[in-house]
Amino acid sequence: MTRAGIVTVVGKPNAGKSTLLNRLIGEKLSITSEKPQSTRDRIVGITTKDDVQMIVLDTPGLLEPRYELQRSMRATARKALDDADVIVYLADARDGAPPPLRKAAELDREPRAPIIVALNKVDALTDHAREALRRDAPDAVHISALTGEGIHELQQAITAHLPESPFLYPEDEIGTQSLRFFASELVRETALEQLQDEVPYSVACGIEEFREDRSPVYIRAVIYVERESQKGILVGHQGARIRELGRAARVKIERLVRKPVYLDLWVKVLPNWRRNIHSLRRLGYALPEEPRR
Ligand code: GDP
Ligand code: MG
């Protein structure tokens, strides 16, 4: 009998959710960044090993809804919790044992699905701190998404909670979201890597054309920023910055699609897109389901 189900990974920004997702799926699907809040969309990856299929959801950080985008992220994360068969509650082990998920996420009721607490980044702990953590959080699984330590144990804990079920997707499927989406995420990830200060949070990416029938594959992507000054920073002196960004993003996309790519990259100003619900909709973000507070 096979097992299959939805595994939702939830935790504070920077806990290592995207890194864990990549580790579980074994393909670079979810973007990772040193800067918090870089995952704005729920990303579905699928892994099938032996008799077990996990459909893994990454969630945006469960944050205080401070502006439209963050409310949208929060609503998406709550939806992912509702859909879960198993919840992996991920926390940075360097912060000690985390508060209960219900409290941390301000949920009005306990989630339906069983919760596995996973303490990540144990590679960064001293032996002494590791021992203390085992005492303080004996039920948690101690892992390093970065080195792979404890991942097998986590997979076993997840599997034990998955319902018996036929596989929900074909075995060779790595993700249900289109290459188009991942390409836009890779462009945005590259922008996050190459830019400093407050510009990254004003960056969104849209794919306007994706022609797989051509060689090289033709992709026209637009990076949206909020202000002219940000556009200037992105484009750089005589276009040097955007050329370098485009080159680096193209290399990543080629790795994803496994074909040569021509990336036609543009920068456009979309004033205050973060606060503008219509822009959010146009860029494909999930819209908040919870009422305004
Ligand atoms: P997310 O915001 O929860 O999706 O976190 P990310 O996966 O983007 O990771 C945030 C940062 O923590 C990145 O710089 C990762 O490289 C780092 N990180 C993730 N997992 C580990 C780990 O197991 N050990 C260490 N030392 N760093 C990690
Ligand atoms: Mg992330």
Tab-separated table of C-alpha atoms and ligand atoms in Angstrom:
chain	number	residue	atom	x	y	z
A	1	MET	CA	0.000	0.000	0.000
A	2	THR	CA	1.310	3.428	-0.897
A	3	ARG	CA	1.099	6.618	1.145
A	4	ALA	CA	0.546	10.103	-0.218
A	5	GLY	CA	-0.396	13.467	1.157
A	6	ILE	CA	0.258	17.140	1.609
A	7	VAL	CA	3.150	18.285	3.769
A	8	THR	CA	3.022	21.944	4.707
A	9	VAL	CA	6.223	23.539	5.928
A	10	VAL	CA	5.588	26.521	8.143
A	11	GLY	CA	7.821	28.770	10.189
A	12	LYS	CA	9.160	32.246	10.670
A	13	PRO	CA	10.935	34.006	7.811
A	14	ASN	CA	14.524	32.783	7.523
A	15	ALA	CA	13.874	29.564	9.479
A	16	GLY	CA	15.023	27.660	6.403
A	17	LYS	CA	11.723	26.592	4.824
A	18	SER	CA	12.875	27.038	1.238
A	19	THR	CA	16.171	25.279	1.936
A	20	LEU	CA	14.288	22.359	3.498
A	21	LEU	CA	11.891	22.189	0.559
A	22	ASN	CA	14.810	22.027	-1.853
A	23	ARG	CA	16.399	19.334	0.289
A	24	LEU	CA	13.195	17.266	0.354
A	25	ILE	CA	12.433	17.664	-3.322
A	26	GLY	CA	16.013	17.461	-4.530
A	27	GLU	CA	15.551	20.157	-7.177
A	28	LYS	CA	15.963	23.862	-6.836
A	29	LEU	CA	12.333	24.884	-6.823
A	30	SER	CA	11.779	27.280	-4.007
A	31	ILE	CA	13.973	30.334	-3.845
A	32	THR	CA	16.240	30.865	-0.855
A	33	SER	CA	17.728	34.101	0.315
A	34	GLU	CA	19.560	35.538	3.275
A	35	LYS	CA	17.002	38.301	3.263
A	36	PRO	CA	13.744	37.394	5.029
A	37	GLN	CA	10.349	37.268	3.321
A	38	SER	CA	11.635	36.262	-0.058
A	39	THR	CA	9.025	33.582	-0.575
A	40	ARG	CA	5.823	35.337	-1.471
A	41	ASP	CA	4.040	32.526	-3.164
A	42	ARG	CA	3.059	29.092	-2.089
A	43	ILE	CA	5.250	26.657	-3.948
A	44	VAL	CA	4.316	23.071	-4.528
A	45	GLY	CA	6.971	20.456	-5.016
A	46	ILE	CA	6.436	16.730	-5.243
A	47	THR	CA	8.735	13.944	-4.188
A	48	THR	CA	8.089	10.271	-4.765
A	49	LYS	CA	10.369	7.697	-3.122
A	50	ASP	CA	9.547	4.015	-2.926
A	51	ASP	CA	5.963	3.783	-1.653
A	52	VAL	CA	5.649	7.363	-0.450
A	53	GLN	CA	4.651	10.522	-2.234
A	54	MET	CA	4.881	13.908	-0.512
A	55	ILE	CA	3.343	17.022	-1.956
A	56	VAL	CA	5.248	19.751	-0.191
A	57	LEU	CA	3.977	23.278	0.282
A	58	ASP	CA	6.253	26.110	1.245
A	59	THR	CA	4.517	28.953	3.035
A	60	PRO	CA	5.366	32.596	3.193
A	61	GLY	CA	6.300	33.693	6.702
A	62	LEU	CA	3.395	34.022	9.054
A	63	LEU	CA	3.792	37.724	9.651
A	64	GLU	CA	1.832	40.549	11.074
A	65	PRO	CA	-0.214	41.871	8.157
A	66	ARG	CA	1.328	45.295	7.793
A	67	TYR	CA	0.487	46.040	4.196
A	68	GLU	CA	-1.414	44.407	1.347
A	69	LEU	CA	1.334	42.079	0.264
A	70	GLN	CA	1.882	40.714	3.716
A	71	ARG	CA	-1.840	40.161	4.280
A	72	SER	CA	-1.852	38.236	1.047
A	73	MET	CA	1.106	36.150	2.212
A	74	ARG	CA	-0.594	35.428	5.512
A	75	ALA	CA	-3.837	34.302	3.926
A	76	THR	CA	-1.877	31.972	1.649
A	77	ALA	CA	-0.016	30.466	4.595
A	78	ARG	CA	-3.239	29.802	6.504
A	79	LYS	CA	-4.746	28.119	3.473
A	80	ALA	CA	-1.693	25.878	3.235
A	81	LEU	CA	-2.181	24.914	6.893
A	82	ASP	CA	-5.813	23.973	6.251
A	83	ASP	CA	-4.841	21.794	3.295
A	84	ALA	CA	-2.139	19.866	5.146
A	85	ASP	CA	-2.064	16.182	6.034
A	86	VAL	CA	1.103	16.837	8.035
A	87	ILE	CA	2.500	20.156	9.217
A	88	VAL	CA	6.224	20.589	9.642
A	89	TYR	CA	6.741	23.495	12.023
A	90	LEU	CA	10.256	24.674	11.327
A	91	ALA	CA	12.219	26.884	13.681
A	92	ASP	CA	15.782	28.128	13.933
A	93	ALA	CA	17.431	25.935	16.573
A	94	ARG	CA	19.656	28.844	17.583
A	95	ASP	CA	16.566	30.542	19.046
A	96	GLY	CA	15.808	27.593	21.350
A	97	ALA	CA	12.470	25.759	21.593
A	98	PRO	CA	9.765	27.675	19.689
A	99	PRO	CA	6.338	28.708	21.074
A	100	PRO	CA	3.392	26.468	20.063
A	101	LEU	CA	2.368	26.937	16.424
A	102	ARG	CA	-1.133	27.983	17.350
A	103	LYS	CA	0.258	30.865	19.391
A	104	ALA	CA	3.015	31.817	16.960
A	105	ALA	CA	0.637	31.882	14.001
A	106	GLU	CA	-2.228	33.424	15.951
A	107	LEU	CA	-4.601	30.670	14.884
A	108	ASP	CA	-8.052	30.654	16.403
A	109	ARG	CA	-8.030	26.874	16.613
A	110	GLU	CA	-5.548	24.017	16.608
A	111	PRO	CA	-4.809	22.842	13.025
A	112	ARG	CA	-6.448	19.585	12.008
A	113	ALA	CA	-3.216	17.968	10.853
A	114	PRO	CA	-0.527	16.563	13.174
A	115	ILE	CA	2.401	18.928	13.773
A	116	ILE	CA	6.027	17.837	13.654
A	117	VAL	CA	8.358	20.375	15.244
A	118	ALA	CA	11.662	20.495	13.363
A	119	LEU	CA	14.538	22.508	14.777
A	120	ASN	CA	16.757	23.568	11.895
A	121	LYS	CA	20.360	24.751	11.590
A	122	VAL	CA	21.693	22.393	14.267
A	123	ASP	CA	24.947	22.458	12.284
A	124	ALA	CA	25.432	25.960	13.697
A	125	LEU	CA	25.135	24.819	17.329
A	126	THR	CA	27.885	23.848	19.739
A	127	ASP	CA	27.709	20.319	21.191
A	128	HIS	CA	26.679	21.852	24.471
A	129	ALA	CA	23.805	23.812	22.883
A	130	ARG	CA	22.680	20.679	21.031
A	131	GLU	CA	22.432	18.741	24.275
A	132	ALA	CA	20.502	21.512	25.982
A	133	LEU	CA	18.073	21.649	23.069
A	134	ARG	CA	17.482	17.891	23.220
A	135	ARG	CA	16.464	18.327	26.841
A	136	ASP	CA	14.288	21.413	26.182
A	137	ALA	CA	12.576	20.046	23.078
A	138	PRO	CA	12.663	16.236	23.365
A	139	ASP	CA	9.814	15.680	20.889
A	140	ALA	CA	11.313	17.831	18.148
A	141	VAL	CA	13.289	16.473	15.213
A	142	HIS	CA	16.695	18.131	15.066
A	143	ILE	CA	17.833	18.833	11.530
A	144	SER	CA	20.094	20.779	9.237
A	145	ALA	CA	18.429	21.547	5.928
A	146	LEU	CA	21.830	22.767	4.774
A	147	THR	CA	23.919	19.646	5.483
A	148	GLY	CA	21.140	17.050	5.359
A	149	GLU	CA	21.637	15.945	8.960
A	150	GLY	CA	18.415	14.552	10.482
A	151	ILE	CA	16.537	14.775	7.176
A	152	HIS	CA	16.057	11.010	6.938
A	153	GLU	CA	14.567	10.996	10.423
A	154	LEU	CA	12.272	13.876	9.476
A	155	GLN	CA	11.151	12.053	6.328
A	156	GLN	CA	10.313	9.006	8.425
A	157	ALA	CA	8.341	11.093	10.906
A	158	ILE	CA	6.403	12.700	8.041
A	159	THR	CA	5.754	9.344	6.358
A	160	ALA	CA	4.341	7.898	9.574
A	161	HIS	CA	1.636	10.581	9.514
A	162	LEU	CA	0.750	10.379	5.817
A	163	PRO	CA	-2.529	8.660	4.959
A	164	GLU	CA	-2.571	5.438	2.976
A	165	SER	CA	-3.473	6.558	-0.510
A	166	PRO	CA	-2.663	5.950	-4.152
A	167	PHE	CA	-0.142	8.442	-5.579
A	168	LEU	CA	-1.796	11.745	-6.396
A	169	TYR	CA	0.607	12.720	-9.191
A	170	PRO	CA	2.664	10.864	-11.801
A	171	GLU	CA	5.905	9.651	-10.192
A	172	ASP	CA	8.286	11.727	-12.297
A	173	GLU	CA	6.553	15.019	-11.663
A	174	ILE	CA	8.679	17.516	-9.738
A	175	GLY	CA	6.225	20.329	-9.371
A	176	THR	CA	2.737	21.301	-10.381
A	177	GLN	CA	3.613	24.908	-11.035
A	178	SER	CA	4.768	25.836	-14.471
A	179	LEU	CA	8.337	26.451	-15.537
A	180	ARG	CA	7.142	29.942	-16.241
A	181	PHE	CA	6.521	30.542	-12.563
A	182	PHE	CA	9.877	29.108	-11.519
A	183	ALA	CA	11.616	31.202	-14.160
A	184	SER	CA	10.065	34.344	-12.684
A	185	GLU	CA	11.136	33.225	-9.207
A	186	LEU	CA	14.710	32.725	-10.417
A	187	VAL	CA	14.799	36.215	-11.913
A	188	ARG	CA	13.514	37.636	-8.647
A	189	GLU	CA	15.980	35.569	-6.610
A	190	THR	CA	18.832	36.921	-8.731
A	191	ALA	CA	17.625	40.469	-8.186
A	192	LEU	CA	17.510	39.835	-4.429
A	193	GLU	CA	21.055	38.517	-4.516
A	194	GLN	CA	22.472	41.402	-6.487
A	195	LEU	CA	20.698	44.348	-4.926
A	196	GLN	CA	21.136	45.893	-1.543
A	197	ASP	CA	19.116	47.884	0.938
A	198	GLU	CA	15.434	48.390	0.426
A	199	VAL	CA	15.146	47.862	-3.310
A	200	PRO	CA	14.706	44.052	-3.159
A	201	TYR	CA	11.402	44.244	-1.349
A	202	SER	CA	10.078	46.446	-4.122
A	203	VAL	CA	10.931	43.908	-6.786
A	204	ALA	CA	8.412	41.646	-8.493
A	205	CYS	CA	8.814	39.715	-11.698
A	206	GLY	CA	6.395	38.861	-14.449
A	207	ILE	CA	6.997	36.583	-17.444
A	208	GLU	CA	5.368	38.124	-20.505
A	209	GLU	CA	6.400	35.516	-23.024
A	210	PHE	CA	7.795	31.990	-22.694
A	211	ARG	CA	8.436	30.249	-26.015
A	212	GLU	CA	9.652	26.713	-25.523
A	213	ASP	CA	9.139	25.954	-29.200
A	214	ARG	CA	12.166	28.105	-30.076
A	215	SER	CA	15.854	27.418	-29.714
A	216	PRO	CA	17.163	29.033	-27.638
A	217	VAL	CA	14.007	29.124	-25.520
A	218	TYR	CA	12.756	32.723	-25.657
A	219	ILE	CA	11.696	34.325	-22.375
A	220	ARG	CA	10.633	37.940	-22.004
A	221	ALA	CA	10.629	38.914	-18.338
A	222	VAL	CA	9.800	42.190	-16.656
A	223	ILE	CA	11.136	43.236	-13.305
A	224	TYR	CA	8.695	45.621	-11.653
A	225	VAL	CA	9.897	48.252	-9.213
A	226	GLU	CA	7.986	50.937	-7.374
A	227	ARG	CA	9.973	54.071	-8.235
A	228	GLU	CA	12.046	55.601	-11.033
A	229	SER	CA	15.027	55.825	-8.672
A	230	GLN	CA	14.860	52.059	-8.120
A	231	LYS	CA	14.713	51.480	-11.833
A	232	GLY	CA	17.914	53.504	-12.171
A	233	ILE	CA	19.646	51.325	-9.582
A	234	LEU	CA	18.507	48.127	-11.287
A	235	VAL	CA	19.546	49.200	-14.752
A	236	GLY	CA	22.901	50.513	-13.506
A	237	HIS	CA	25.545	52.532	-15.319
A	238	GLN	CA	25.000	52.089	-19.052
A	239	GLY	CA	22.876	49.038	-18.308
A	240	ALA	CA	25.733	47.140	-16.675
A	241	ARG	CA	23.724	45.930	-13.681
A	242	ILE	CA	20.723	44.650	-15.573
A	243	ARG	CA	22.986	42.876	-18.075
A	244	GLU	CA	24.813	41.061	-15.265
A	245	LEU	CA	21.539	40.274	-13.531
A	246	GLY	CA	20.095	38.916	-16.764
A	247	ARG	CA	23.165	36.792	-17.396
A	248	ALA	CA	23.107	35.257	-13.919
A	249	ALA	CA	19.340	34.635	-14.079
A	250	ARG	CA	19.635	33.085	-17.537
A	251	VAL	CA	22.238	30.574	-16.298
A	252	LYS	CA	19.875	29.492	-13.500
A	253	ILE	CA	16.889	29.190	-15.836
A	254	GLU	CA	18.951	27.123	-18.273
A	255	ARG	CA	19.698	24.712	-15.431
A	256	LEU	CA	15.960	24.460	-14.755
A	257	VAL	CA	14.735	23.962	-18.328
A	258	ARG	CA	17.891	22.094	-19.399
A	259	LYS	CA	18.057	24.008	-22.693
A	260	PRO	CA	19.749	27.185	-23.951
A	261	VAL	CA	17.722	30.265	-23.079
A	262	TYR	CA	17.514	33.787	-24.455
A	263	LEU	CA	16.350	35.992	-21.595
A	264	ASP	CA	14.923	39.309	-22.739
A	265	LEU	CA	14.863	41.279	-19.496
A	266	TRP	CA	13.091	44.612	-18.919
A	267	VAL	CA	12.554	46.897	-15.956
A	268	LYS	CA	9.276	48.751	-15.480
A	269	VAL	CA	8.004	51.113	-12.833
A	270	LEU	CA	4.667	50.130	-11.315
A	271	PRO	CA	4.130	52.766	-8.616
A	272	ASN	CA	3.382	51.384	-5.152
A	273	TRP	CA	2.614	47.924	-6.469
A	274	ARG	CA	2.994	46.448	-3.032
A	275	ARG	CA	0.065	48.438	-1.732
A	276	ASN	CA	-2.016	48.165	-4.821
A	277	ILE	CA	-4.354	45.217	-4.850
A	278	HIS	CA	-4.944	45.407	-8.603
A	279	SER	CA	-1.243	45.203	-9.273
A	280	LEU	CA	-0.991	42.271	-6.914
A	281	ARG	CA	-3.712	40.492	-8.823
A	282	ARG	CA	-2.012	41.251	-12.126
A	283	LEU	CA	1.229	39.799	-10.798
A	284	GLY	CA	-0.593	36.653	-9.753
A	285	TYR	CA	-0.384	36.930	-5.985
A	286	ALA	CA	-3.056	35.216	-3.947
A	287	LEU	CA	-5.391	37.765	-2.463
A	288	PRO	CA	-6.272	37.896	1.208
A	289	GLU	CA	-9.246	35.828	2.248
A	290	GLU	CA	-9.413	37.198	5.764
A	291	PRO	CA	-11.310	40.428	6.450
A	292	ARG	CA	-9.415	43.668	6.986
A	293	ARG	CA	-8.552	44.397	10.576
B	1	GDP	P1	12.901	30.720	4.648
B	1	GDP	O1	12.729	32.201	4.728
B	1	GDP	O2	12.311	30.044	5.852
B	1	GDP	O3	12.426	30.119	3.363
B	1	GDP	O4	14.483	30.468	4.778
B	1	GDP	P2	15.559	30.112	3.655
B	1	GDP	O5	15.459	28.677	3.253
B	1	GDP	O6	15.510	31.140	2.597
B	1	GDP	O7	16.906	30.216	4.521
B	1	GDP	C1	17.284	31.409	5.170
B	1	GDP	C2	18.770	31.404	5.443
B	1	GDP	O8	19.123	30.374	6.378
B	1	GDP	C3	19.615	31.124	4.201
B	1	GDP	O9	20.763	31.934	4.263
B	1	GDP	C4	19.969	29.653	4.327
B	1	GDP	O10	21.170	29.324	3.681
B	1	GDP	C5	20.120	29.509	5.838
B	1	GDP	N1	19.876	28.129	6.266
B	1	GDP	C6	18.822	27.332	5.948
B	1	GDP	N2	18.952	26.111	6.506
B	1	GDP	C7	20.104	26.131	7.209
B	1	GDP	C8	20.803	25.147	8.021
B	1	GDP	O11	20.393	23.999	8.220
B	1	GDP	N3	21.965	25.560	8.601
B	1	GDP	C9	22.477	26.818	8.431
B	1	GDP	N4	23.625	27.099	9.034
B	1	GDP	N5	21.863	27.744	7.669
B	1	GDP	C10	20.692	27.412	7.065
B	2	MG	MG	11.614	31.022	1.750
